[in-house]
Structures are given as C-alpha cells and as structure tokens.
XYZ file of C-alpha atoms in Angstrom:
660
model
C 15.187 -60.467 36.329
C 14.559 -59.490 32.709
C 18.120 -58.241 32.350
C 19.454 -61.471 33.867
C 17.361 -63.597 31.499
C 18.475 -61.575 28.483
C 22.083 -61.824 29.623
C 21.818 -65.599 29.970
C 20.283 -65.865 26.513
C 23.080 -63.692 25.113
C 25.740 -65.918 26.666
C 24.078 -69.008 25.184
C 24.057 -67.430 21.732
C 27.708 -66.422 22.028
C 28.631 -69.949 23.179
C 26.879 -71.397 20.143
C 28.592 -68.896 17.851
C 32.011 -70.129 18.950
C 31.393 -73.467 17.214
C 29.879 -71.813 14.159
C 32.916 -69.571 13.765
C 35.209 -72.600 13.930
C 33.180 -74.284 11.194
C 33.204 -71.142 9.065
C 36.988 -70.902 9.291
C 37.385 -74.351 7.776
C 34.603 -73.899 5.188
C 33.846 -70.197 4.618
C 30.230 -69.505 3.560
C 29.935 -68.706 -0.163
C 26.243 -69.327 -0.891
C 23.457 -66.860 -0.144
C 21.817 -69.176 2.393
C 24.873 -69.610 4.589
C 26.021 -65.984 4.208
C 22.575 -64.611 5.080
C 22.304 -66.813 8.158
C 25.813 -65.763 9.164
C 24.848 -62.081 8.893
C 21.742 -62.723 10.961
C 23.797 -64.448 13.642
C 26.056 -61.392 13.819
C 23.095 -59.068 14.394
C 21.476 -61.355 16.974
C 24.048 -60.851 19.777
C 24.233 -57.150 18.919
C 20.472 -56.812 19.420
C 20.496 -58.972 22.557
C 23.418 -57.075 24.058
C 21.743 -53.739 23.308
C 18.458 -54.878 24.850
C 20.253 -56.250 27.921
C 22.045 -52.937 28.460
C 18.829 -50.906 28.076
C 16.955 -53.073 30.565
C 19.842 -53.138 33.027
C 20.096 -49.325 32.980
C 16.344 -48.867 33.410
C 15.716 -47.488 29.916
C 12.777 -49.714 29.057
C 11.159 -46.932 27.011
C 14.024 -47.152 24.504
C 13.597 -50.866 23.790
C 11.888 -49.954 20.533
C 15.326 -48.996 19.211
C 16.267 -52.683 19.201
C 13.459 -53.589 16.797
C 15.422 -52.981 13.595
C 18.542 -55.016 14.439
C 16.510 -57.818 16.001
C 13.819 -58.227 13.339
C 15.495 -56.993 10.158
C 19.103 -57.721 11.038
C 18.725 -61.084 12.743
C 15.303 -62.695 12.229
C 14.680 -61.664 8.616
C 18.160 -62.586 7.380
C 18.087 -65.967 9.108
C 14.615 -66.589 7.643
C 15.562 -65.609 4.084
C 18.758 -67.651 4.308
C 16.874 -70.736 5.442
C 14.230 -70.286 2.734
C 16.913 -69.966 0.064
C 18.182 -73.439 0.956
C 14.893 -75.138 1.804
C 12.759 -74.071 -1.172
C 14.805 -75.846 -3.877
C 15.234 -78.845 -1.582
C 11.520 -79.155 -0.840
C 10.562 -78.785 -4.520
C 12.893 -81.748 -5.270
C 12.951 -83.112 -8.828
C 16.344 -84.716 -8.617
C 19.869 -83.409 -8.160
C 19.884 -81.492 -11.455
C 16.622 -79.686 -10.646
C 17.707 -78.813 -7.112
C 21.047 -77.570 -8.447
C 19.244 -75.336 -10.995
C 17.138 -73.813 -8.246
C 20.153 -73.297 -5.996
C 22.064 -71.522 -8.770
C 19.273 -68.982 -9.186
C 18.840 -68.544 -5.433
C 22.448 -67.379 -5.284
C 22.130 -64.652 -7.896
C 23.242 -61.236 -6.626
C 23.980 -62.882 -3.276
C 26.677 -60.487 -2.085
C 24.926 -57.437 -3.565
C 21.698 -58.208 -1.720
C 23.371 -58.977 1.592
C 25.611 -55.922 1.582
C 22.659 -53.714 0.616
C 20.630 -55.007 3.569
C 23.417 -54.761 6.114
C 24.754 -51.422 4.889
C 21.214 -50.065 5.032
C 20.783 -51.262 8.610
C 24.117 -49.708 9.556
C 23.117 -46.351 8.050
C 19.734 -46.560 9.772
C 21.265 -47.222 13.188
C 24.295 -44.931 12.910
C 24.548 -42.565 15.927
C 23.872 -38.933 15.114
C 21.915 -39.802 11.987
C 19.110 -37.607 10.715
C 15.570 -38.518 9.780
C 16.589 -38.627 6.117
C 19.568 -40.907 6.685
C 17.199 -43.275 8.473
C 14.854 -43.126 5.493
C 17.742 -43.950 3.146
C 18.940 -46.754 5.397
C 15.504 -48.328 5.611
C 15.045 -48.067 1.829
C 18.407 -49.733 1.148
C 17.556 -52.627 3.461
C 14.047 -52.860 2.022
C 15.368 -53.095 -1.548
C 17.830 -55.777 -0.472
C 15.028 -57.852 1.022
C 12.616 -57.243 -1.871
C 15.176 -58.544 -4.382
C 14.545 -61.973 -2.853
C 11.191 -62.102 -4.673
C 12.432 -61.959 -8.297
C 15.323 -64.275 -7.381
C 12.878 -66.763 -5.852
C 10.636 -66.613 -8.931
C 13.616 -67.267 -11.216
C 14.665 -70.197 -9.034
C 11.219 -71.789 -9.161
C 11.024 -71.387 -12.936
C 14.515 -72.804 -13.462
C 13.792 -75.811 -11.272
C 10.442 -76.445 -12.971
C 12.101 -76.339 -16.390
C 14.496 -79.104 -15.377
C 11.699 -81.158 -13.810
C 9.511 -80.829 -16.929
C 12.404 -81.619 -19.233
C 13.152 -84.768 -17.251
C 9.479 -85.776 -17.361
C 9.325 -85.210 -21.124
C 12.457 -87.298 -21.600
C 10.953 -90.153 -19.608
C 7.766 -90.049 -21.677
C 9.855 -90.185 -24.857
C 11.693 -93.239 -23.546
C 15.039 -91.473 -23.272
C 17.461 -92.603 -20.637
C 18.912 -89.954 -18.344
C 22.435 -88.861 -19.149
C 25.124 -90.662 -17.238
C 26.723 -88.384 -14.672
C 30.434 -88.867 -14.089
C 33.152 -86.934 -12.355
C 33.940 -85.214 -15.646
C 30.351 -84.056 -16.338
C 30.109 -80.219 -16.530
C 27.778 -78.819 -13.911
C 26.759 -75.252 -13.052
C 28.557 -73.913 -10.005
C 26.020 -73.378 -7.230
C 27.954 -70.823 -5.225
C 29.058 -67.605 -6.911
C 32.779 -67.188 -7.330
C 34.802 -64.946 -5.070
C 35.257 -62.392 -7.819
C 31.526 -62.169 -8.448
C 30.809 -61.780 -4.748
C 33.455 -59.075 -4.452
C 32.027 -57.118 -7.385
C 28.496 -57.419 -5.980
C 29.589 -56.282 -2.539
C 31.478 -53.279 -3.918
C 28.494 -52.300 -6.094
C 26.155 -52.399 -3.088
C 28.591 -50.361 -0.994
C 28.802 -47.778 -3.776
C 24.994 -47.507 -3.955
C 24.753 -47.112 -0.182
C 27.548 -44.536 -0.081
C 26.077 -42.454 -2.912
C 22.567 -42.492 -1.439
C 23.754 -41.619 2.056
C 26.182 -38.973 0.837
C 23.507 -37.300 -1.277
C 21.129 -37.080 1.668
C 23.831 -35.753 3.979
C 24.664 -33.091 1.410
C 21.107 -31.782 1.036
C 19.576 -32.413 4.476
C 19.625 -29.136 6.470
C 19.980 -31.106 9.717
C 23.027 -32.988 8.460
C 26.426 -32.361 10.096
C 27.748 -31.578 6.602
C 25.363 -28.620 6.355
C 26.116 -27.102 9.744
C 28.143 -23.918 9.608
C 27.937 -22.911 13.249
C 30.476 -25.348 14.662
C 27.700 -27.776 15.556
C 29.601 -30.789 14.303
C 32.106 -30.280 17.142
C 29.764 -31.444 19.887
C 30.805 -34.701 21.516
C 27.945 -37.226 21.734
C 27.522 -38.667 25.203
C 25.972 -41.863 23.916
C 22.899 -41.223 26.066
C 19.366 -40.768 24.770
C 16.889 -38.420 26.411
C 13.296 -39.347 25.574
C 10.546 -36.858 26.388
C 6.785 -37.121 26.053
C 5.036 -34.040 24.693
C 1.271 -33.588 24.443
C -0.437 -31.362 21.876
C -3.712 -30.075 23.294
C -5.637 -26.806 23.329
C -3.278 -25.064 20.883
C -0.347 -25.709 23.209
C 2.513 -28.154 23.597
C 2.758 -29.543 27.131
C 5.501 -29.164 28.158
C 6.469 -26.345 25.834
C 10.122 -26.402 26.936
C 12.466 -29.295 27.653
C 16.063 -29.210 28.876
C 18.540 -31.781 27.568
C 22.148 -32.459 28.630
C 24.530 -31.230 25.942
C 25.612 -34.095 23.689
C 22.579 -36.260 24.409
C 20.465 -37.620 21.618
C 16.902 -36.292 21.961
C 13.829 -38.320 21.050
C 10.412 -36.645 21.287
C 7.204 -38.663 21.495
C 4.318 -36.388 20.513
C 0.783 -37.387 21.495
C -2.171 -35.468 20.052
C -4.816 -35.220 22.774
C -7.062 -32.849 20.827
C -10.250 -34.664 19.890
C -10.722 -33.036 16.501
C -7.608 -31.160 15.382
C -4.524 -32.410 13.558
C -1.147 -31.210 14.868
C 2.531 -31.748 14.172
C 5.887 -30.699 15.603
C 8.590 -29.334 13.338
C 12.066 -28.527 14.653
C 14.293 -25.806 13.219
C 16.989 -28.359 12.393
C 14.734 -29.859 9.735
C 13.185 -32.866 11.469
C 9.543 -33.273 12.387
C 6.801 -35.694 13.292
C 4.602 -35.199 10.275
C 0.890 -34.736 10.845
C -0.474 -36.504 13.901
C -4.177 -37.330 13.891
C -6.297 -36.900 17.043
C -5.509 -39.592 19.579
C -2.382 -40.776 17.786
C 1.296 -40.614 18.725
C 4.375 -39.918 16.604
C 8.056 -40.113 17.385
C 10.838 -37.845 16.102
C 14.566 -38.279 16.605
C 15.981 -34.767 16.955
C 19.574 -35.986 16.952
C 22.479 -35.056 19.195
C 21.675 -31.749 20.889
C 24.348 -29.158 21.484
C 22.478 -25.862 21.386
C 18.895 -24.587 21.787
C 16.419 -25.662 19.129
C 13.144 -23.954 18.252
C 10.065 -25.905 17.218
C 6.458 -25.231 16.282
C 3.289 -26.691 14.792
C 3.209 -26.062 11.050
C -0.564 -26.414 10.652
C -1.748 -23.061 9.324
C -2.266 -20.586 12.142
C -1.354 -22.924 14.983
C 2.027 -21.362 15.709
C 0.451 -17.923 16.003
C -2.041 -19.400 18.478
C 0.831 -20.424 20.757
C 1.951 -23.855 19.539
C 5.679 -23.293 19.957
C 8.278 -25.557 21.505
C 11.815 -24.973 22.787
C 14.680 -27.343 23.456
C 17.221 -25.958 25.922
C 20.609 -27.478 26.757
C 22.485 -27.730 30.018
C 26.166 -28.375 30.677
C 29.259 -27.820 28.563
C 30.577 -29.935 25.752
C 33.576 -31.823 27.134
C 35.352 -31.412 23.795
C 35.079 -27.654 24.094
C 32.246 -27.278 21.603
C 30.087 -25.664 24.251
C 26.533 -24.727 23.500
C 27.473 -23.985 19.927
C 27.562 -27.642 18.978
C 25.048 -30.273 18.074
C 21.653 -29.830 16.603
C 21.110 -26.105 16.481
C 18.638 -23.336 16.284
C 16.722 -21.398 13.761
C 19.626 -20.375 11.577
C 20.061 -23.935 10.343
C 16.744 -24.098 8.540
C 15.289 -21.537 6.155
C 11.824 -22.379 7.432
C 12.797 -20.922 10.784
C 13.132 -17.438 9.307
C 9.382 -17.002 9.354
C 6.337 -18.639 10.857
C 4.294 -21.379 9.221
C 6.434 -21.216 6.103
C 6.377 -17.450 5.755
C 9.306 -15.324 4.788
C 9.585 -13.437 8.037
C 10.196 -10.185 6.156
C 9.906 -6.999 8.095
C 7.638 -4.045 7.522
C 10.031 -2.618 4.941
C 9.655 -5.624 2.674
C 7.512 -5.284 -0.416
C 3.963 -6.474 0.061
C 2.554 -9.014 -2.405
C -0.051 -6.353 -3.174
C 2.641 -4.274 -4.867
C 2.836 -6.891 -7.615
C -0.943 -7.300 -8.039
C -2.779 -5.290 -10.673
C -6.247 -4.832 -9.182
C -7.403 -3.085 -12.354
C -6.746 -6.091 -14.586
C -9.431 -8.658 -15.388
C -9.371 -12.138 -13.889
C -7.638 -14.928 -15.761
C -9.557 -16.323 -18.715
C -10.317 -19.614 -16.981
C -11.779 -17.949 -13.873
C -15.563 -18.154 -13.728
C -17.203 -15.072 -12.234
C -19.241 -15.792 -9.112
C -22.869 -15.076 -9.890
C -23.938 -12.120 -7.712
C -27.643 -12.515 -8.506
C -29.671 -13.423 -5.413
C -32.538 -15.811 -6.250
C -35.817 -15.621 -4.290
C -36.202 -17.723 -1.168
C -37.066 -21.315 -2.117
C -40.590 -22.623 -1.411
C -41.369 -24.623 1.700
C -40.574 -23.966 5.324
C -37.801 -26.544 5.767
C -34.609 -26.291 3.753
C -32.104 -29.151 3.646
C -28.580 -28.093 2.804
C -25.293 -29.990 2.470
C -22.083 -28.091 3.148
C -18.824 -29.977 2.664
C -15.361 -28.735 3.559
C -13.030 -28.880 0.580
C -9.456 -27.631 0.569
C -8.545 -26.523 -2.934
C -6.905 -23.664 -4.843
C -8.514 -20.604 -6.381
C -7.597 -17.308 -7.990
C -8.107 -14.341 -5.661
C -6.827 -11.655 -8.032
C -5.251 -11.670 -11.504
C -2.391 -14.150 -11.330
C -2.773 -14.699 -7.577
C -3.618 -18.364 -7.004
C -3.557 -19.624 -3.448
C -4.823 -22.552 -1.392
C -8.319 -21.881 -0.058
C -10.499 -23.643 2.484
C -14.101 -23.695 1.352
C -17.591 -24.947 1.919
C -18.626 -26.883 -1.213
C -15.519 -25.823 -3.133
C -16.557 -22.218 -3.808
C -15.424 -18.854 -2.554
C -17.508 -17.588 -0.861
C -19.705 -20.430 0.349
C -23.221 -20.782 -1.091
C -25.605 -17.959 -0.228
C -28.675 -19.375 1.511
C -32.053 -17.657 1.734
C -35.243 -18.113 3.694
C -38.036 -16.392 5.582
C -38.662 -15.817 9.268
C -39.858 -19.107 10.759
C -38.091 -21.325 8.215
C -36.039 -24.266 9.445
C -32.652 -25.110 8.010
C -31.273 -28.629 8.309
C -27.602 -28.496 7.394
C -25.512 -31.619 6.879
C -21.957 -30.525 7.520
C -19.156 -32.816 6.307
C -15.428 -32.371 6.711
C -13.462 -33.624 3.716
C -10.464 -31.452 4.561
C -7.175 -32.450 6.135
C -7.640 -30.759 9.529
C -10.522 -30.060 11.894
C -13.206 -27.579 10.817
C -16.600 -26.375 12.033
C -19.482 -24.083 11.105
C -21.285 -21.295 12.955
C -24.569 -19.889 11.639
C -25.233 -16.473 13.143
C -28.848 -16.856 12.029
C -29.366 -19.801 14.370
C -30.365 -19.107 17.961
C -28.992 -22.382 19.377
C -26.485 -23.712 21.895
C -23.083 -23.879 20.203
C -21.760 -26.870 22.139
C -22.855 -29.614 19.775
C -23.564 -28.068 16.381
C -20.615 -25.658 16.275
C -18.015 -28.111 17.518
C -14.946 -28.847 15.440
C -15.126 -32.183 13.671
C -12.066 -34.054 12.375
C -11.579 -35.052 8.740
C -14.003 -37.701 7.550
C -16.791 -36.911 10.005
C -20.112 -35.070 9.672
C -22.815 -33.566 11.852
C -26.349 -32.250 11.456
C -26.962 -28.595 12.293
C -30.676 -27.794 12.665
C -32.010 -24.342 13.492
C -35.068 -22.172 12.919
C -34.522 -18.571 11.852
C -36.519 -16.338 14.166
C -35.332 -12.937 12.986
C -34.734 -11.262 9.650
C -31.346 -10.029 8.537
C -28.282 -10.630 6.415
C -26.475 -13.189 8.535
C -22.921 -14.461 8.316
C -21.903 -18.079 8.683
C -18.289 -19.158 9.025
C -15.832 -21.690 10.436
C -15.428 -21.369 14.196
C -12.271 -23.453 14.560
C -9.209 -21.737 16.022
C -7.644 -19.652 14.741
C -10.961 -18.333 13.460
C -9.331 -15.353 11.781
C -7.212 -17.716 9.713
C -10.034 -20.073 8.765
C -12.256 -17.169 7.687
C -9.411 -15.520 5.783
C -8.859 -18.834 4.003
C -12.401 -18.697 2.597
C -14.652 -20.415 5.116
C -17.564 -17.978 5.133
C -20.924 -17.371 3.508
C -24.195 -15.485 3.880
C -27.688 -16.520 4.921
C -30.355 -14.001 3.909
C -33.577 -13.993 5.941
C -36.154 -11.744 4.284
C -37.809 -9.093 6.413
C -41.596 -9.534 6.546
C -43.372 -8.077 3.525
C -40.145 -7.481 1.654
C -41.220 -6.043 -1.705
C -40.012 -7.488 -4.971
C -37.509 -5.419 -6.919
C -36.252 -5.457 -10.478
C -32.698 -6.509 -9.649
C -31.346 -8.160 -6.528
C -27.683 -8.883 -5.856
C -25.571 -10.117 -2.940
C -21.963 -9.140 -2.222
C -19.908 -10.724 0.566
C -16.807 -8.684 1.335
C -13.698 -10.316 2.793
C -9.962 -9.831 3.173
C -7.062 -12.013 2.037
C -3.744 -12.131 3.863
C -1.358 -13.784 1.445
C 1.259 -16.176 2.724
C 3.526 -18.375 0.647
C 2.364 -20.083 -2.515
C 1.282 -23.106 -0.482
C -0.195 -21.204 2.471
C -3.874 -20.147 2.709
C -3.053 -17.148 4.924
C -0.364 -15.348 6.904
C -1.109 -15.090 10.619
C 1.408 -12.290 11.143
C -0.449 -10.113 8.638
C -3.790 -11.013 10.176
C -2.525 -10.014 13.611
C -1.208 -6.732 12.190
C -4.448 -6.186 10.188
C -2.514 -5.762 6.946
C -4.614 -7.406 4.214
C -3.151 -7.869 0.756
C -6.545 -8.014 -0.954
C -10.104 -6.949 -0.170
C -12.668 -8.715 -2.320
C -16.329 -8.941 -3.180
C -17.447 -12.567 -3.486
C -13.948 -13.989 -3.369
C -12.153 -12.225 -6.244
C -10.689 -8.748 -6.367
C -11.507 -7.793 -9.963
C -14.241 -10.091 -11.242
C -17.001 -7.450 -11.332
C -14.805 -5.114 -13.318
C -14.739 -7.720 -16.075
C -18.337 -8.892 -15.610
C -20.335 -5.984 -14.163
C -23.659 -6.117 -12.407
C -26.392 -4.810 -14.731
C -29.607 -2.781 -14.527
C -31.766 -0.450 -16.594
C -32.666 3.161 -16.017
C -35.618 3.413 -13.642
C -35.234 -0.088 -12.226
C -34.967 -0.617 -8.494
C -31.705 -2.336 -7.606
C -31.317 -4.021 -4.229
C -27.786 -4.968 -3.139
C -27.313 -7.127 -0.069
C -23.913 -6.725 1.588
C -22.322 -8.894 4.285
C -18.956 -8.050 5.850
C -17.275 -11.416 6.410
C -13.993 -9.956 7.623
C -12.276 -11.632 9.336
C -11.232 -8.301 10.846
C -12.443 -5.381 8.732
C -15.882 -4.078 7.880
C -17.011 -1.979 4.926
C -18.460 1.362 3.944
C -20.365 0.294 0.847
C -20.923 3.084 -1.662
C -22.030 3.342 -5.291
C -20.335 6.204 -7.089
C -23.004 8.363 -8.734
C -25.843 6.737 -6.845
C -27.901 7.448 -3.745
C -29.764 5.004 -1.552
C -33.380 5.673 -0.681
C -33.658 2.450 1.344
C -31.104 1.241 3.871
C -31.584 -1.941 5.899
C -28.940 -2.834 8.465
C -28.783 -5.497 11.148
C -32.472 -6.385 11.128
C -33.935 -2.882 10.877
C -34.670 -0.203 8.281
C -32.643 2.986 8.654
C -34.418 4.410 5.613
C -37.400 3.028 3.719
C -38.359 4.756 0.489
C -36.750 7.916 1.809
C -38.530 7.866 5.182
C -36.588 7.470 8.403
C -37.583 5.732 11.632
C -39.205 8.912 12.974
C -41.458 9.467 9.981
C -39.328 12.093 8.280
C -39.350 11.961 4.484
C -37.012 12.962 1.696
C -33.931 11.349 3.203
C -31.154 9.522 1.395
C -27.964 7.672 2.212
C -24.563 7.525 0.586
C -23.038 4.457 2.280
C -23.921 1.319 4.188
C -21.506 0.993 7.079
C -20.999 -2.529 8.390
C -18.677 -3.816 11.080
C -17.208 -7.333 10.661
C -19.995 -9.968 10.526
C -22.757 -7.389 10.044
C -25.060 -7.296 7.042
C -27.883 -5.466 5.359
C -29.023 -4.112 2.011
C -29.410 -0.868 0.113
C -31.755 0.083 -2.712
C -31.261 2.621 -5.452
C -32.981 3.592 -8.702
C -30.485 4.865 -11.293
C -31.871 7.789 -13.285
C -29.266 7.817 -16.049
C -27.374 5.214 -18.043
C -23.678 4.741 -17.422
C -21.045 2.757 -15.606
C -21.477 3.147 -11.864
C -18.614 2.015 -9.637
C -19.410 0.331 -6.338
C -16.640 0.448 -3.755
C -15.698 0.111 -0.150
C -15.381 3.822 0.602
C -12.488 3.007 2.895
C -10.306 3.727 -0.099
C -7.320 1.766 1.150
C -9.547 -1.293 0.852
C -10.979 -0.201 -2.489
C -7.453 0.078 -3.834
C -6.830 -3.501 -2.744
C -9.680 -4.832 -4.835
C -12.995 -3.888 -3.201
C -14.475 -2.390 -6.367
C -16.785 -3.383 -9.189
C -19.039 -1.977 -11.888
C -22.793 -1.606 -12.152
C -23.620 -1.036 -15.821
C -26.919 0.796 -16.324
C -28.459 0.882 -19.792
C -31.493 2.650 -21.254
C-alpha cells in the first residue's frame, strides 16, 4: 500500500510538472526564485521515484538514502526559492524598494544553485567514498549558507530605498515621475552573468572532488590492483554489526561481488567506546556506548579487512572481515571493487603500528638511556612522606589522557590518574579506610583496582565511560606495598600506558628511618607517535623501556640522596604489566628485606632467629611489592638497578648519592 501511495503521488507530481515545463519553455526562469524552485521540482520526482522503488522491492531499511534528495534537493530549494520572492514582497515599500530587494536576492544566483546541485550530485554519486560525500555535503552546505549574506544585503538595500522615500516625503519632495524611458536596475541577472556563475561553481566542485579522489586511499583513482574494473550491480547490501565484549558480531559478512556495502555498527558495550575501520580507508569514527553509526564501504569486489582502532582492541579480537561471493560479470573477478589491506597503509600493522618484523630496528636502538631527561621534564619526587593523620583518607583520582616524556626525546601519549606517571602514591596504616572518588575524564572507558582493598570487584572495579564517576571505599586490613591499576581490557595495554600506582600500608610498629623513598617499576611498549602502546610488543614481552617512576633516566640526572651512616628505606612495587624486578643497589647490602607483607630479614635476623644475614636483591613478580633497608658506610655514587640487566639497559637504573 505504501508503494502504491508513493507511486500515485509521483504520478501527480509528474502530471503537474508537464504544465510547468510548458510555461518554462515560453518564459525560461532567470531569477533565483524561479530557478531554485525549478531545481527543487526536478529533485522531487527523483526522490519520490527512488523511495517508491525501495518500498516496492522491500528495502525499507535503505529509505534513509532518500533523505538528501528529498530534503536538501527538493524541500530546501523550493523553500529558499519561495523566500527569495516573498521576503522583498512582504517588506513592501513601493515598487522601487521591492525591486532593490529583488536585485540583491538574485546575486550569485547561478553560482549558488549550481554549487548546491553539484554538491548533491557528488554526494549521491554511486561508488563514492566517505570523503566524496563529505565534499558533496560541504558544497551544498556552502551554497545554502550563501543565502544568508544575500538576504541581509537585500534587506539593507530595500530599507535604504524605503528610508530615502520617507525622508523625501518629510522634505516635501515629490516622487520622481516614472516613465517607459526611466532607467531601472535589471532584477534578473543576464545570461552571461548566470553562465559565468554556473561555470565558476562547476569548477569549484570539480576541483574539490578531484582533489579528494586523488588523495583518498579508497578512491578508484588510487586503486592499483584492478579494483576499478568491478561492475557495480546497483544493489546495496546493508548489514547490522554489534560491538560487544571485545568482539564484532558477526565478525564476517559475505557480500555479492559488485554490491555496495553499508554497515550499521551498534555499540552494545555499556562503558567502552568502539569503532570500525576498514582497510580501504573508510570507518565509522568512535561510537559511544549505546549509539549506532553507519559507514558506506562502497562497491565491494574483493575481501576487505576491518578492525577496531581503539588502542589494544584489535589485539583483544575486535577484527572484522568482508568476504565476496560470485564473479564480476565484466571479468574483474574478485580482484575488483573495494579491496583489502594493500590499499591502505594503516593495514600494514595493527592499531596504527608499522607491522615491522623481528628484524626491524627497535625504537630502543635510537634511545640514549644514559642521557638526562629534557630540560622541561620535572623529576618525579621519590621521597615517601609519612602516612597522613586520621583513619579515613579521602582521595580523588581522575583519568586524564595526556602526553609525557618517557626517556630523553621519547614523548608519547599516556593514560594517567591525575595527570602524572605513575599515579599518586598513597599511604596509610592497617585499619585505615580509603574513600576514593574515581572520575573518568578520558575518551574511552577506564576503571581502577586497588589490590589493598578486600572487596567485591563487581561494583567498584567496573569500567565507567567518559564523564562518569564512582566511589570506591575499602578498609586496608593487611600491611604491604600494594599495586593499584586500571582493570579495563586489555589490562596489559592500560597499565603499559601509565594507569598504575602504589598504596603503601605500613607494617605495625614500622620504625622511622632517616631516608624513605618509593620506586614503582614499569615497562613501556612504544607504538607510533600517537599510540600509547603496541599490543604486538606486549604480547611478545618485548619492552622498549623499563622505568622507575615513569621515566627511564630521571634519577641519573637527579639522584636520590643520603649521608654516611643513615638508614635508607626504599619501597619498590613492580607494576609490570608483564615483568617483575630484581632490585639491587651496586655497592650496597640490605640488612632488612620486607616482601609481600612479611619480613624476610629484619636487622640481619631471618624468620628462624638466625642473625648476621644480608640480602643483595629484592625479587618481585609483577604486582608484588616490598622494601629494603641499607646503611651506606662510605660516601660515593651508588647505582640502583634492576639486576635483570636487559631491563637495566632499557632504563631501569638510577643513582643514590651518599655524602659525608
């Protein structure tokens, strides 16, 4: 019934157009108002015919495609044409005033109309790319927006004539006598002016479209694999894809060769942003939880690979494949149409990475881990203050995505709590309560997991989307050097990006010492300049940098300090995400070792009462923590390192300067 009704409406419009065409043949439209309405009446049957065909063939889901020709092509042009005639008429003021307004309303008439209609044509052209549609929409938008300055000029011109006539009447002047020989401004632009305006608009549209086709990797002009040879069928295959649980469902779709493919992506994750990027260069952009985005892949003639570009999501399994079935009737075969990874340089690697093999040079090869940090880098204070007074501690931790230097000259995006790397070190005593207000001011979902809290993770450790916050309350029941970190998948990526910190809970009767420091060791897996990490390197456990407190060389420039005979306590937490540490001070020995909530040595005495013992290293697996104490007997520069020397040579070193 809907198709029948649309068909009847279409026939009525066409019947009406017959009379309008006859009138136009005897008096061709030359003014903006009549030309704009004429253009709108051309688009109206096109839109109605398209809609009728879609409904008749059962493709109701594609009716959205008719929006542009119906609203912009028909309705908007008819509206602007009518307004161009009615506004000067309604303002009145006499024939001279109306004529002045009409003259201005017709400025750039052909240029504006051709810009709008050329833009719509580019936007709707079969086989277009996402960028050609952007160009087409911008051309049409500019054509419509030009109505505003033209309208303002028309109003001003008409008001000038009205005011001049009023002033003449007040002065007692009689209006000039109008005869057949009186010179009057021509309302309609001349044919030559219209022709020049139309050609100028066509040139603008051609240059803009040609430029985009030349640089867009999904453009037929950029295809070198014979993809332009595929014969479009004229059919559109629309598929619904759901992003949920680090997966696309379905993860594979099959499309007849030559069909245009449209993907509607719905993000069903409650807290996590996703997107879908195709190897031919088109994508949805970021899709917030609960929202839907649509991407026109173009005419498909060969398999296309896709993935989520949010950092780490592809490595977690968010990949998508477009397969084709059938042969191209023109002989292009599966080699035609939108094509696979080779068309887009981003397809060479994952999440924007280079995809280089094991033989490629590591970024570490270009990093001098013996050089000082850049002059504008502020050294993270390693001094650990005493636990604050009171038994309840209120803390605010806010996710901020920023950039930071990780080693000399190595600046990368980092994900942080409160903007620092590492996150703030917290401290308390057994029995203290922490009330943490956790806010997410990032661009994707994040969370927080306090190892010191003995609580159910369901509510307080859940991922929250950007703009939300939660309260995380827990009481520390046991002493130790505890890690806290982001628990959002992929956890390895979020921790590697900087989302970690330490919470120190003092053992009962912990004695005061002369110097007390805290070092949080972590690894960095460098991706591209705009990537916080590289999931391939994380999976292969190939860190580029290993750092104390977020920078590879800061404590070589600004050493820890002590005096001879002072007791120095150094807390160490291994944040990982995947490697631990063997913490050692060159030239020093530890008489006290505390690890994972228990003393291994205390003033040289072991757990069995033996005395005179010492330790050379504090070994910690990922997420473990503890402290060591030493009393330097001689002045000098002591080097503290991760005694896994491969890690030390990637930055896990620093100086302890001891003076007399």
